[in-house]
Short mmCIF file of C-alpha atoms in Angstrom, two decimals:
data_model
loop_
_atom_site.label_atom_id
_atom_site.label_comp_id
_atom_site.label_asym_id
_atom_site.label_seq_id
_atom_site.Cartn_x
_atom_site.Cartn_y
_atom_site.Cartn_z
CA MET A 81 122.17 88.72 75.95
CA ALA A 82 121.85 91.80 78.09
CA THR A 83 119.24 94.50 78.47
CA THR A 84 118.72 97.12 81.16
CA GLN A 85 115.94 97.51 83.68
CA GLY A 86 116.10 100.99 85.16
CA THR A 87 119.72 101.36 86.25
CA LEU A 88 120.16 97.59 86.56
CA LYS A 89 121.50 95.33 83.79
CA GLU A 90 119.63 92.16 82.88
CA VAL A 91 121.44 89.03 81.62
CA CYS A 92 120.13 85.67 80.33
CA LEU A 93 122.42 82.66 80.78
CA THR A 94 122.26 79.05 79.60
CA THR A 95 123.41 76.17 81.84
CA PRO A 96 125.98 74.78 82.18
CA VAL A 97 127.21 78.36 82.40
CA ASP A 98 130.62 78.76 80.73
CA ASP A 99 133.56 80.64 82.21
CA THR A 100 133.35 83.56 79.77
CA ALA A 101 129.74 84.24 80.73
CA LEU A 102 130.59 83.92 84.43
CA ARG A 103 133.47 86.39 84.19
CA ALA A 104 131.25 88.96 82.47
CA LEU A 105 128.81 89.13 85.40
CA GLU A 106 128.95 92.03 87.85
CA ILE A 107 127.35 92.34 91.26
CA GLY A 108 123.82 93.77 91.01
CA ASN A 109 123.14 92.28 87.53
CA ILE A 110 119.70 90.71 87.15
CA VAL A 111 120.00 87.13 85.86
CA TYR A 112 117.58 84.65 84.24
CA LEU A 113 118.59 81.04 83.55
CA ASP A 114 117.74 78.48 80.86
CA GLY A 115 118.77 74.81 81.06
CA VAL A 116 119.19 72.34 83.93
CA ILE A 117 119.65 73.15 87.62
CA TYR A 118 119.61 70.87 90.68
CA THR A 119 118.92 71.31 94.39
CA ALA A 120 121.37 70.22 97.10
CA ARG A 121 121.55 71.32 100.73
CA GLU A 122 122.68 69.87 104.10
CA ARG A 123 121.37 66.32 103.78
CA VAL A 124 122.66 65.89 100.20
CA TYR A 125 126.02 67.41 101.20
CA GLN A 126 126.23 65.05 104.17
CA ARG A 127 125.43 62.07 101.97
CA VAL A 128 127.90 62.91 99.21
CA ILE A 129 130.70 64.54 101.20
CA GLY A 130 130.22 62.89 104.60
CA ASP A 131 129.14 59.40 103.55
CA GLY A 132 130.96 59.31 100.21
CA GLU A 133 127.88 58.25 98.24
CA MET A 134 127.50 59.63 94.69
CA PRO A 135 124.13 60.71 93.24
CA PRO A 136 122.47 58.18 90.88
CA GLU A 137 123.06 60.69 88.07
CA ASP A 138 126.49 61.87 86.90
CA PHE A 139 127.39 65.48 87.76
CA THR A 140 128.16 66.25 84.10
CA SER A 141 124.50 65.72 83.22
CA LEU A 142 123.34 67.76 86.23
CA GLY A 143 125.00 70.90 84.90
CA ASN A 144 126.94 73.28 87.13
CA VAL A 145 124.21 75.19 88.97
CA ASN A 146 123.42 74.17 92.58
CA PHE A 147 120.25 75.67 94.04
CA HIS A 148 119.96 75.87 97.86
CA CYS A 149 116.29 75.07 97.88
CA SER A 150 113.42 72.94 99.07
CA PRO A 151 110.49 73.04 96.67
CA ALA A 152 106.82 73.04 97.65
CA ALA A 153 106.29 69.80 95.74
CA THR A 154 104.21 66.66 95.66
CA ALA A 155 104.93 63.10 94.59
CA LYS A 156 101.64 62.00 93.04
CA GLN A 157 100.12 58.50 93.30
CA ASP A 158 101.17 57.68 89.72
CA GLY A 159 104.78 58.51 90.57
CA THR A 160 104.96 61.83 88.71
CA LEU A 161 106.37 64.83 90.54
CA SER A 162 104.81 68.25 90.56
CA VAL A 163 106.27 71.52 91.81
CA GLY A 164 104.14 74.50 92.81
CA ALA A 165 106.48 77.18 94.09
CA VAL A 166 110.22 77.26 94.73
CA THR A 167 112.25 79.59 96.89
CA ALA A 168 115.76 79.43 98.28
CA THR A 169 116.96 78.70 101.77
CA ALA A 170 119.64 80.71 103.64
CA SER A 171 123.06 79.66 102.32
CA PHE A 172 125.40 80.90 105.05
CA ARG A 173 124.73 77.69 107.01
CA PHE A 174 126.33 75.57 104.28
CA SER A 175 129.72 77.25 103.94
CA ASN A 176 131.61 74.41 105.70
CA TRP A 177 130.62 72.04 102.90
CA MET A 178 131.33 74.25 99.90
CA ALA A 179 135.04 73.55 99.28
CA ASP A 180 134.44 69.79 99.03
CA TRP A 181 131.22 70.32 97.10
CA PHE A 182 132.90 72.45 94.40
CA ARG A 183 135.66 69.83 94.08
CA ILE A 184 133.32 66.84 93.80
CA SER A 185 130.46 68.36 91.80
CA GLY A 186 132.20 70.91 89.57
CA ALA A 187 129.48 73.44 90.41
CA LYS A 188 130.23 77.00 89.27
CA VAL A 189 127.02 78.76 90.25
CA ILE A 190 125.33 78.68 93.65
CA ILE A 191 121.79 80.02 93.87
CA GLY A 192 120.46 80.67 97.36
CA LYS A 193 119.08 83.11 99.89
CA GLY A 194 121.17 85.76 101.61
CA GLY A 195 124.55 84.86 100.17
CA MET A 196 127.65 83.97 102.15
CA SER A 197 130.38 86.14 103.65
CA GLY A 198 132.95 87.97 101.52
CA LYS A 199 135.58 85.85 103.28
CA ASP A 200 133.86 82.67 102.05
CA TYR A 201 133.76 84.01 98.50
CA GLN A 202 137.47 84.77 98.58
CA ALA A 203 138.42 81.46 100.19
CA LEU A 204 135.96 79.09 98.49
CA PHE A 205 134.45 80.63 95.35
CA VAL A 206 137.21 82.69 93.68
CA PRO A 207 139.78 79.83 93.54
CA VAL A 208 137.35 77.66 91.51
CA GLY A 209 135.83 80.52 89.49
CA ALA A 210 132.38 80.14 91.08
CA ILE A 211 129.81 82.90 91.56
CA TYR A 212 126.74 83.35 93.78
CA LEU A 213 123.26 84.34 92.61
CA THR A 214 120.71 85.37 95.21
CA THR A 215 116.98 84.89 94.80
CA VAL A 216 114.88 88.00 95.21
CA GLY A 217 112.33 89.03 97.83
CA TYR A 218 112.24 86.83 99.68
CA GLY A 219 110.79 85.12 97.88
CA THR A 220 109.37 85.08 94.42
CA GLY A 221 108.19 81.47 94.72
CA ALA A 222 105.48 81.72 92.07
CA LEU A 223 107.73 83.38 89.47
CA LEU A 224 110.49 80.82 90.05
CA GLY A 225 107.92 78.02 89.98
CA ARG A 226 106.76 79.27 86.57
CA GLY A 227 110.34 79.01 85.34
CA ILE A 228 110.46 75.27 86.05
CA LYS A 229 109.27 73.58 82.87
CA ARG A 230 109.81 70.00 83.98
CA VAL A 231 110.95 68.03 87.01
CA ARG A 232 113.50 65.70 85.42
CA SER A 233 114.10 63.64 88.54
CA ALA A 234 114.21 63.70 92.33
CA HIS A 235 117.04 61.61 93.76
CA TRP A 236 116.91 60.08 97.26
CA LEU A 237 113.27 61.20 97.68
CA ASP A 238 112.42 58.26 99.96
CA GLU A 239 115.54 58.53 102.09
CA LEU A 240 115.73 62.32 102.47
CA GLY A 241 112.12 63.46 102.02
CA ILE A 242 110.69 66.14 99.73
CA ALA A 243 112.47 69.04 101.43
CA GLN A 244 115.98 67.56 101.37
CA ALA A 245 115.97 65.36 98.23
CA MET A 246 118.08 66.27 95.20
CA TRP A 247 115.65 67.71 92.65
CA VAL A 248 116.67 68.16 89.02
CA PHE A 249 114.75 70.85 87.14
CA GLU A 250 114.62 71.86 83.48
CA VAL A 251 114.15 75.63 83.53
CA GLU A 252 113.29 78.47 81.17
CA ARG A 253 113.72 82.14 82.05
CA PHE A 254 114.24 81.08 85.66
CA GLY A 255 114.46 84.23 87.76
CA PRO A 256 114.77 86.98 88.64
CA LEU A 257 118.10 86.41 90.41
CA LEU A 258 120.72 88.98 91.40
CA VAL A 259 124.49 88.57 91.16
CA GLU A 260 125.50 88.70 94.84
CA SER A 261 129.12 87.64 94.27
CA ASP A 262 131.02 87.95 91.00
CA HIS A 263 134.25 86.24 89.88
CA THR A 264 136.35 88.65 91.97
CA GLY A 265 134.50 87.63 95.16
CA GLN A 266 132.84 90.99 95.86
CA SER A 267 129.57 90.78 97.77
CA LEU A 268 126.59 92.96 96.81
CA PHE A 269 125.18 92.59 100.34
CA GLU A 270 128.43 93.69 101.93
CA VAL A 271 128.67 96.73 99.63
CA ASN A 272 125.13 97.70 100.72
CA ASN A 273 125.87 96.94 104.38
CA ARG A 274 128.79 99.37 104.30
CA SER A 275 126.46 102.16 103.13
CA VAL A 276 123.77 101.31 105.69
CA ASN A 277 126.36 101.08 108.49
CA GLN A 278 127.32 104.72 108.03
CA GLY A 279 123.96 105.87 109.47
CA LEU A 280 123.71 103.42 112.39
CA ALA A 281 125.55 105.39 115.08
CA GLU A 282 123.18 108.33 114.54
CA LEU A 283 120.14 106.04 115.02
CA TYR A 284 121.27 104.93 118.47
CA LYS A 285 122.38 108.39 119.57
CA GLY A 286 120.75 109.35 122.88
CA LEU A 287 119.29 105.89 123.58
CA LYS A 288 120.61 104.79 126.96
CA PRO A 289 122.12 101.28 127.22
CA LEU A 290 120.03 98.40 128.59
CA SER A 291 120.30 97.51 132.27
CA LEU A 292 121.02 93.80 131.67
CA SER A 293 123.51 92.62 129.04
CA ARG A 294 124.05 89.12 127.67
CA TYR A 295 127.28 87.13 127.43
CA GLY A 296 128.54 87.12 123.87
CA GLU A 297 126.69 90.34 123.05
CA THR A 298 128.21 92.94 120.76
CA ASP A 299 127.47 96.64 120.37
CA ASP A 300 129.31 96.70 117.05
CA ARG A 301 126.34 96.88 114.69
CA GLU A 302 128.55 97.18 111.63
CA ARG A 303 129.33 93.51 112.16
CA GLU A 304 127.11 90.89 110.60
CA LEU A 305 125.98 88.10 112.86
CA ILE A 306 125.83 85.31 110.28
CA MET B 133 75.56 72.52 115.85
CA ILE B 134 78.37 73.20 113.33
CA PRO B 135 79.00 70.18 111.04
CA ILE B 136 82.56 68.87 111.43
CA GLN B 137 82.89 68.11 107.73
CA LEU B 138 82.22 71.79 106.94
CA ILE B 139 85.02 72.77 109.31
CA GLU B 140 87.47 70.39 107.63
CA VAL B 141 86.62 71.59 104.12
CA SER B 142 86.78 75.25 105.17
CA ALA B 143 90.16 74.78 106.85
CA HIS B 144 91.51 73.21 103.65
CA GLU B 145 90.20 76.19 101.68
CA LEU B 146 91.86 78.58 104.16
CA MET B 147 95.21 76.85 103.66
CA THR B 148 94.83 77.36 99.91
CA ARG B 149 93.86 81.02 100.15
CA ALA B 150 96.58 81.84 102.67
CA GLY B 151 99.28 80.18 100.59
CA ILE B 152 98.29 81.71 97.26
CA ASP B 153 96.50 85.06 97.65
CA ILE B 154 98.21 88.09 99.12
CA PRO B 155 95.90 89.86 101.63
CA ALA B 156 94.56 93.16 100.22
CA ASP B 157 95.69 95.27 103.20
CA TYR B 158 99.29 94.11 102.91
CA LEU B 159 99.25 94.48 99.11
CA SER B 160 98.18 98.13 99.29
CA GLY B 161 100.71 98.76 102.07
CA LEU B 162 103.49 97.32 99.93
CA LYS B 163 102.40 99.24 96.82
CA ALA B 164 102.52 102.48 98.80
CA MET B 165 106.08 101.63 99.92
CA ALA B 166 107.13 100.71 96.37
CA GLU B 167 105.98 104.11 95.16
CA VAL B 168 108.25 106.03 97.51
CA GLU B 169 111.26 103.67 97.61
CA GLU B 170 114.27 105.36 96.02
CA GLY B 171 116.97 102.68 96.38
CA ASP B 172 117.29 101.06 92.93
CA LEU B 173 117.87 97.49 94.18
CA SER B 174 115.27 97.70 96.96
CA SER B 175 112.83 99.15 94.45
CA PHE B 176 113.56 96.34 91.96
CA VAL B 177 112.85 93.75 94.68
CA LEU B 178 109.51 95.34 95.56
CA ARG B 179 108.44 95.38 91.91
CA ALA B 180 109.44 91.71 91.55
CA MET B 181 107.31 90.87 94.60
CA LEU B 182 104.28 92.67 93.15
CA GLU B 183 104.75 90.65 89.95
CA ASN B 184 105.07 87.49 92.04
CA TYR B 185 101.71 88.02 93.81
CA GLU B 186 100.05 88.31 90.42
CA ALA B 187 101.73 85.13 89.11
CA ALA B 188 100.63 83.24 92.25
CA THR B 189 96.99 84.29 91.91
CA VAL B 190 96.84 83.65 88.14
CA ASP B 191 98.63 80.26 88.29
CA ARG B 192 97.02 79.23 91.62
CA ARG B 193 100.46 78.35 93.00
CA PRO B 194 101.92 79.38 96.39
CA MET B 195 103.49 82.86 96.56
CA CYS B 196 106.51 81.50 98.38
CA ALA B 197 107.80 77.94 98.53
CA ASP B 198 108.78 78.25 102.16
CA THR B 199 105.20 77.89 103.24
CA GLY B 200 106.36 78.21 106.82
CA VAL B 201 104.85 76.20 109.61
CA PRO B 202 101.08 76.28 109.03
CA ARG B 203 99.05 76.88 112.20
CA TYR B 204 95.59 77.89 113.39
CA TYR B 205 93.93 80.49 115.56
CA VAL B 206 90.42 79.51 116.61
CA LYS B 207 87.84 81.86 118.09
CA VAL B 208 84.67 80.32 119.46
CA GLY B 209 81.45 82.02 120.51
CA ASN B 210 80.14 81.28 124.00
CA GLU B 211 77.08 79.54 122.53
CA THR B 212 78.95 77.56 119.86
CA GLN B 213 78.49 73.82 119.54
CA ILE B 214 80.71 71.73 117.33
CA GLU B 215 79.71 68.31 116.05
CA GLY B 216 81.96 65.86 117.88
CA GLY B 217 83.33 68.57 120.20
CA PHE B 218 86.86 69.94 120.39
CA VAL B 219 88.60 66.63 119.83
CA ALA B 220 86.80 66.35 116.49
CA LEU B 221 87.70 69.97 115.73
CA GLU B 222 91.39 69.33 116.30
CA GLN B 223 91.32 66.21 114.19
CA ALA B 224 89.61 68.14 111.37
CA LEU B 225 92.30 70.84 111.48
CA ARG B 226 95.08 68.23 111.40
CA SER B 227 93.40 66.43 108.53
CA ALA B 228 92.97 69.69 106.55
CA THR B 229 96.65 70.49 107.10
CA ALA B 230 97.79 67.10 105.82
CA ARG B 231 95.50 67.20 102.78
CA ALA B 232 96.41 70.79 101.89
CA THR B 233 100.13 70.02 102.18
CA HIS B 234 99.69 67.44 99.43
CA ASP B 235 97.08 69.26 97.31
CA ILE B 236 98.36 72.87 97.07
CA PRO B 237 101.22 71.77 97.57
CA LEU B 238 102.79 73.25 100.71
CA ARG B 239 106.36 72.42 101.63
CA PRO B 240 106.38 69.71 104.32
CA ASN B 241 108.51 71.78 106.69
CA ARG B 242 107.55 70.08 109.95
CA VAL B 243 110.13 67.69 111.34
CA GLN B 244 110.89 66.21 114.73
CA PRO B 245 113.56 68.59 116.13
CA LEU B 246 116.16 65.96 117.02
CA TRP B 247 115.74 63.08 114.57
CA ARG B 248 114.29 65.26 111.77
CA THR B 249 111.50 62.75 111.15
CA ASP B 250 109.23 64.15 108.40
CA TYR B 251 105.80 62.67 107.65
CA ASN B 252 105.55 64.98 104.60
CA ASN B 253 102.23 66.37 105.83
CA ASN B 254 103.10 69.21 108.26
CA VAL B 255 101.52 67.25 111.13
CA GLY B 256 103.35 65.92 114.18
CA ILE B 257 103.80 66.40 117.91
CA ASN B 258 102.37 69.85 118.76
CA ALA B 259 101.95 70.59 115.07
CA PRO B 260 100.00 72.36 113.72
CA GLU B 261 99.66 74.68 116.72
CA ILE B 262 96.08 75.59 117.57
CA GLU B 263 95.45 78.63 119.77
CA TYR B 264 92.01 79.43 121.15
CA SER B 265 90.10 82.50 122.19
CA PHE B 266 86.47 83.09 123.09
CA GLU B 267 83.76 85.66 122.40
CA PRO B 268 80.86 86.36 124.77
CA ASP B 269 78.22 86.38 122.03
CA GLY B 270 77.86 84.20 118.97
CA ASP B 271 77.26 80.60 118.00
CA TRP B 272 79.92 80.55 115.25
CA ILE B 273 83.51 79.45 115.01
CA GLU B 274 86.22 81.57 113.39
CA ILE B 275 89.25 79.79 112.05
CA THR B 276 92.33 81.68 110.93
CA THR B 277 95.35 80.02 109.42
CA VAL B 278 98.76 81.65 109.35
CA HIS B 279 101.72 80.37 107.36
CA LYS B 280 104.83 82.00 108.74
CA GLY B 281 108.47 80.99 108.48
CA GLY B 282 110.29 80.74 111.73
CA LEU B 283 114.04 80.98 111.44
CA PHE B 284 114.76 84.71 111.34
CA GLY B 285 113.19 88.04 112.22
CA THR B 286 112.08 87.18 115.75
CA ASP B 287 113.69 87.82 119.11
CA TYR B 288 112.84 88.04 122.80
CA ARG B 289 114.45 89.99 125.61
CA MET B 290 113.72 90.73 129.26
CA LEU B 291 113.79 94.50 129.63
CA PHE B 292 113.18 96.31 132.90
CA PRO B 293 110.99 99.30 133.77
CA GLY B 294 114.11 101.49 134.01
CA ASP B 295 114.98 100.67 130.38
CA GLY B 296 111.81 102.54 129.40
CA ILE B 297 110.92 103.57 125.85
CA ASP B 298 114.64 103.91 125.06
CA GLY B 299 115.09 100.22 125.81
CA ILE B 300 112.15 99.30 123.58
CA LYS B 301 113.56 101.36 120.72
CA ARG B 302 117.04 99.94 121.19
CA PHE B 303 115.88 96.32 121.12
CA PHE B 304 113.59 97.10 118.18
CA LEU B 305 116.50 98.57 116.19
CA ASP B 306 118.83 95.71 117.21
CA THR B 307 116.38 93.12 115.91
CA MET B 308 115.56 94.98 112.70
CA ILE B 309 119.25 95.48 111.88
CA THR B 310 120.33 91.94 112.82
CA PHE B 311 117.74 90.27 110.64
CA GLY B 312 117.32 93.08 108.09
CA LYS B 313 120.85 92.58 106.77
CA ARG B 314 120.73 90.42 103.62
CA GLY B 315 116.94 90.50 103.97
CA LEU B 316 116.74 87.53 106.33
CA ALA B 317 113.62 89.06 107.90
CA CYS B 318 111.90 89.00 104.45
CA GLN B 319 111.14 92.69 104.90
CA PRO B 320 109.32 95.00 104.43
CA ALA B 321 106.98 93.26 106.84
CA ILE B 322 104.24 93.82 109.36
CA VAL B 323 106.19 93.91 112.63
CA GLY B 324 104.52 92.76 115.82
CA VAL B 325 105.73 93.69 119.30
CA GLY B 326 104.63 91.89 122.44
CA LEU B 327 105.11 93.80 125.69
CA GLY B 328 104.54 92.38 129.15
CA GLY B 329 102.79 89.26 130.32
CA SER B 330 104.97 86.39 131.45
CA LYS B 331 107.82 85.86 129.00
CA ASP B 332 105.93 83.16 127.08
CA ILE B 333 102.93 85.47 126.76
CA ALA B 334 105.18 88.29 125.51
CA MET B 335 106.19 85.95 122.66
CA VAL B 336 102.62 84.89 121.94
CA LEU B 337 101.28 88.47 121.93
CA GLY B 338 104.02 89.74 119.60
CA LYS B 339 103.43 86.94 117.13
CA GLN B 340 99.68 87.49 117.18
CA ALA B 341 100.21 91.25 116.73
CA ALA B 342 102.29 90.60 113.60
CA CYS B 343 100.07 87.92 112.07
CA LEU B 344 96.53 88.76 113.20
CA ARG B 345 96.26 92.54 112.80
CA ILE B 346 95.99 94.14 109.36
CA VAL B 347 97.93 97.05 107.88
CA GLY B 348 96.37 100.33 109.01
CA ASN B 349 94.92 98.89 112.22
CA LYS B 350 95.82 100.82 115.39
CA ASN B 351 95.89 99.79 119.03
CA PRO B 352 92.79 101.30 120.75
CA ASP B 353 94.99 102.87 123.45
CA PRO B 354 96.08 106.16 121.79
CA ARG B 355 99.44 106.21 123.59
CA ILE B 356 100.24 102.70 122.40
CA ALA B 357 99.09 103.67 118.90
CA GLU B 358 101.52 106.58 119.04
CA LEU B 359 104.37 104.22 119.96
CA GLU B 360 103.36 101.92 117.07
CA ALA B 361 103.71 104.85 114.65
CA GLU B 362 107.02 105.85 116.21
CA LEU B 363 108.52 102.36 115.89
CA LYS B 364 107.31 102.07 112.30
CA ASP B 365 109.05 105.34 111.39
CA LEU B 366 112.15 104.32 113.32
CA GLY B 367 112.38 101.05 111.36
CA ASN B 368 111.96 102.85 108.07
CA SER B 369 114.69 105.37 108.96
CA ILE B 370 117.46 102.75 109.34
CA GLY B 371 118.49 103.31 105.73
CA MET B 372 117.76 99.73 104.80
CA GLY B 373 115.14 98.39 102.41
CA ALA B 374 114.11 95.07 100.90
CA MET B 375 116.84 92.39 101.13
CA GLY B 376 118.94 94.75 103.25
CA PHE B 377 119.76 96.88 100.21
CA VAL B 378 120.07 100.64 100.65
CA GLY B 379 116.53 102.04 100.95
CA LYS B 380 113.77 102.80 103.43
CA SER B 381 111.29 99.91 103.15
CA MET B 382 111.50 97.88 106.37
CA VAL B 383 108.20 98.15 108.23
CA VAL B 384 104.86 98.11 106.40
CA ASP B 385 103.12 98.55 109.74
CA CYS B 386 103.92 98.04 113.42
CA HIS B 387 101.46 96.53 115.90
CA ILE B 388 101.95 96.41 119.67
CA GLU B 389 99.99 94.22 122.08
CA VAL B 390 100.38 94.40 125.84
CA GLY B 391 99.71 92.10 128.78
CA TYR B 392 99.90 92.98 132.47
CA THR B 393 103.33 91.85 133.65
CA HIS B 394 105.50 91.41 136.75
CA THR B 395 106.03 94.74 138.51
CA GLY B 396 109.81 94.39 138.16
CA GLY B 397 109.99 93.56 134.47
CA MET B 398 109.07 94.55 130.91
CA PRO B 399 109.51 91.47 128.70
CA MET B 400 109.50 92.28 124.99
CA SER B 401 109.28 90.25 121.83
CA ILE B 402 109.55 91.28 118.17
CA HIS B 403 108.24 89.32 115.19
CA ALA B 404 108.56 90.27 111.54
CA PHE B 405 105.85 88.65 109.42
CA CYS B 406 106.99 88.46 105.79
CA LEU B 407 106.63 89.62 102.21
CA SER B 408 103.85 87.09 101.73
CA SER B 409 101.96 87.79 105.02
CA ARG B 410 99.94 84.59 104.65
CA ARG B 411 96.74 84.66 106.66
CA ALA B 412 93.12 83.80 105.91
CA THR B 413 90.01 83.64 108.10
CA ALA B 414 86.63 81.92 107.80
CA GLN B 415 83.62 82.43 110.04
CA ILE B 416 81.51 79.26 110.04
CA HIS B 417 77.88 79.30 111.19
CA PRO B 418 75.61 76.49 112.39
CA ASP B 419 73.31 77.04 109.36
CA GLY B 420 76.20 76.17 107.03
CA ARG B 421 77.17 79.71 105.98
CA VAL B 422 80.93 80.27 105.57
CA VAL B 423 82.19 83.85 105.33
CA HIS B 424 85.79 84.25 104.15
CA ARG B 425 87.91 87.31 104.89
CA THR B 426 91.56 88.31 105.38
CA ASP B 427 91.13 90.30 108.62
CA PRO B 428 91.26 87.84 111.54
CA ASN B 429 89.80 90.46 113.93
CA TRP B 430 91.47 88.49 116.71
CA PHE B 431 92.00 91.27 119.23
CA THR B 432 88.43 92.08 120.27
CA ALA B 433 87.46 94.32 123.18
CA TYR B 434 86.83 91.13 125.15
CA MET B 435 90.36 89.87 124.43
CA ARG B 436 91.86 93.13 125.69
CA ARG B 437 89.64 93.45 128.79
CA GLU B 438 91.30 94.60 131.99
CA THR B 439 88.40 94.29 134.43
CA VAL B 440 87.25 91.34 136.52
CA GLU B 441 83.72 91.37 135.09
CA TRP B 442 82.48 91.20 131.54
CA PRO B 443 80.79 93.34 130.47
CA PRO B 444 82.63 95.76 132.77
CA LEU B 445 80.48 97.16 135.57
CA LYS B 446 80.26 100.91 135.07
CA GLU B 447 81.28 101.87 138.60
CA HIS B 448 84.25 99.45 138.52
CA SER B 449 85.43 100.00 134.99
CA ARG B 450 88.28 102.38 135.88
CA LYS B 451 89.18 100.76 139.15
CA PHE B 452 91.50 98.33 137.45
CA ALA B 453 92.75 100.64 134.72
#
């Protein structure tokens, strides 16, 4: 299902997201999700990839959407779990784990903050047909929190803590998200960076250089530092 | 004497308000930016944020799940007495933080830096931070809480007098561009700049400028106020908007605070607050009155004094200027 919002196209997807739906997405599309999504970040990656331990729940029932997130959540006295707001965490720090993660988990959609580099998309995402959705803002924690209809489970809560546990959410109209990388591995951020970069030289024109430099410093502001 | 229980309850309420309700000054600043933003993606992001603030207030849930590292700024009148003294005060603020983390809920972000130990309550060694300032008159205590993330959008550099305003602009642009790309600075934000002091004070002043002064507030020194306006315009002329998309929404307002520094140096820090600008203040009186507001009014004339005496002696008031 697709509608338009201003010049931007809006798409609703159901998880697990199938390949046809994934291939139809273009960078800059607005996406909302229905179905099941799970969180996994450095401590879960370390546990599964580094320590070779599998989650208590099979990946086929977790769906194929991995959210780089720590929820603002509480484990209540009676054992139930409640989530207030959710927002993503910056994904570029996790790129070393992604090849193994795609292979082990079968994930096809990564949701996060800030995306990864175009190089990572080409090397890691395109070969397995995965795409990247970025959260908006950042961050729309209350809107995303509204989209979570139920916390189905939280694996390794005691061992990893609330922030790093693997949370499994049932979601409805979970968004808004933007397609940052599509099936061809283009990056929306990099397309925008190229436009912004064109004006940078003019901004610095006439500003004299600083008297003390730093080792490792670059004056190439078209480069990204992630 | 201010009852300690009232302080604890008020601090808990501040945590709730800061996490959930967008301050009015920032909201109107952001609305004004949304009206003139022309980039379609940047504009979409700003509209989504405005919708998010509404959802947070209606649902009573935090605006953003990265509730940062909650901390306190405490201002105490010279005549103020607190039941149990300052040790009781600090315990009350730690207790309010732990309770609020569970009740609101806030994300338990605080971990030991090496072993990553997490007590799930945002309390630990040196956490939450509590900074103090004093006011000559008054028997009240003012508590402000700020929830700010900490990974991106901040930098420090030792500049030198010869670097001048050019150097300030260059470092300002460098920081905005570095962290503006992909929106890591969570812009458009209130940007605070700390100039001078020792290098630790430059960091402290910049952070306080970002988090404790409201949109529209100007530095009382007209030449500094002029530089604030100039840096704001400079940030908004980069060509970058929300999330680093093409646009012009980077700086909702720019605040500069200065401290007298070493004659050979000009240390500078930059801090971008965020799209949720979470701050809330309560003034608590000995008679039990609690007045809530979103303007911390941290930088008083007393805080910015440059004379030996207070109040400044008339004949000496310019001697140190």
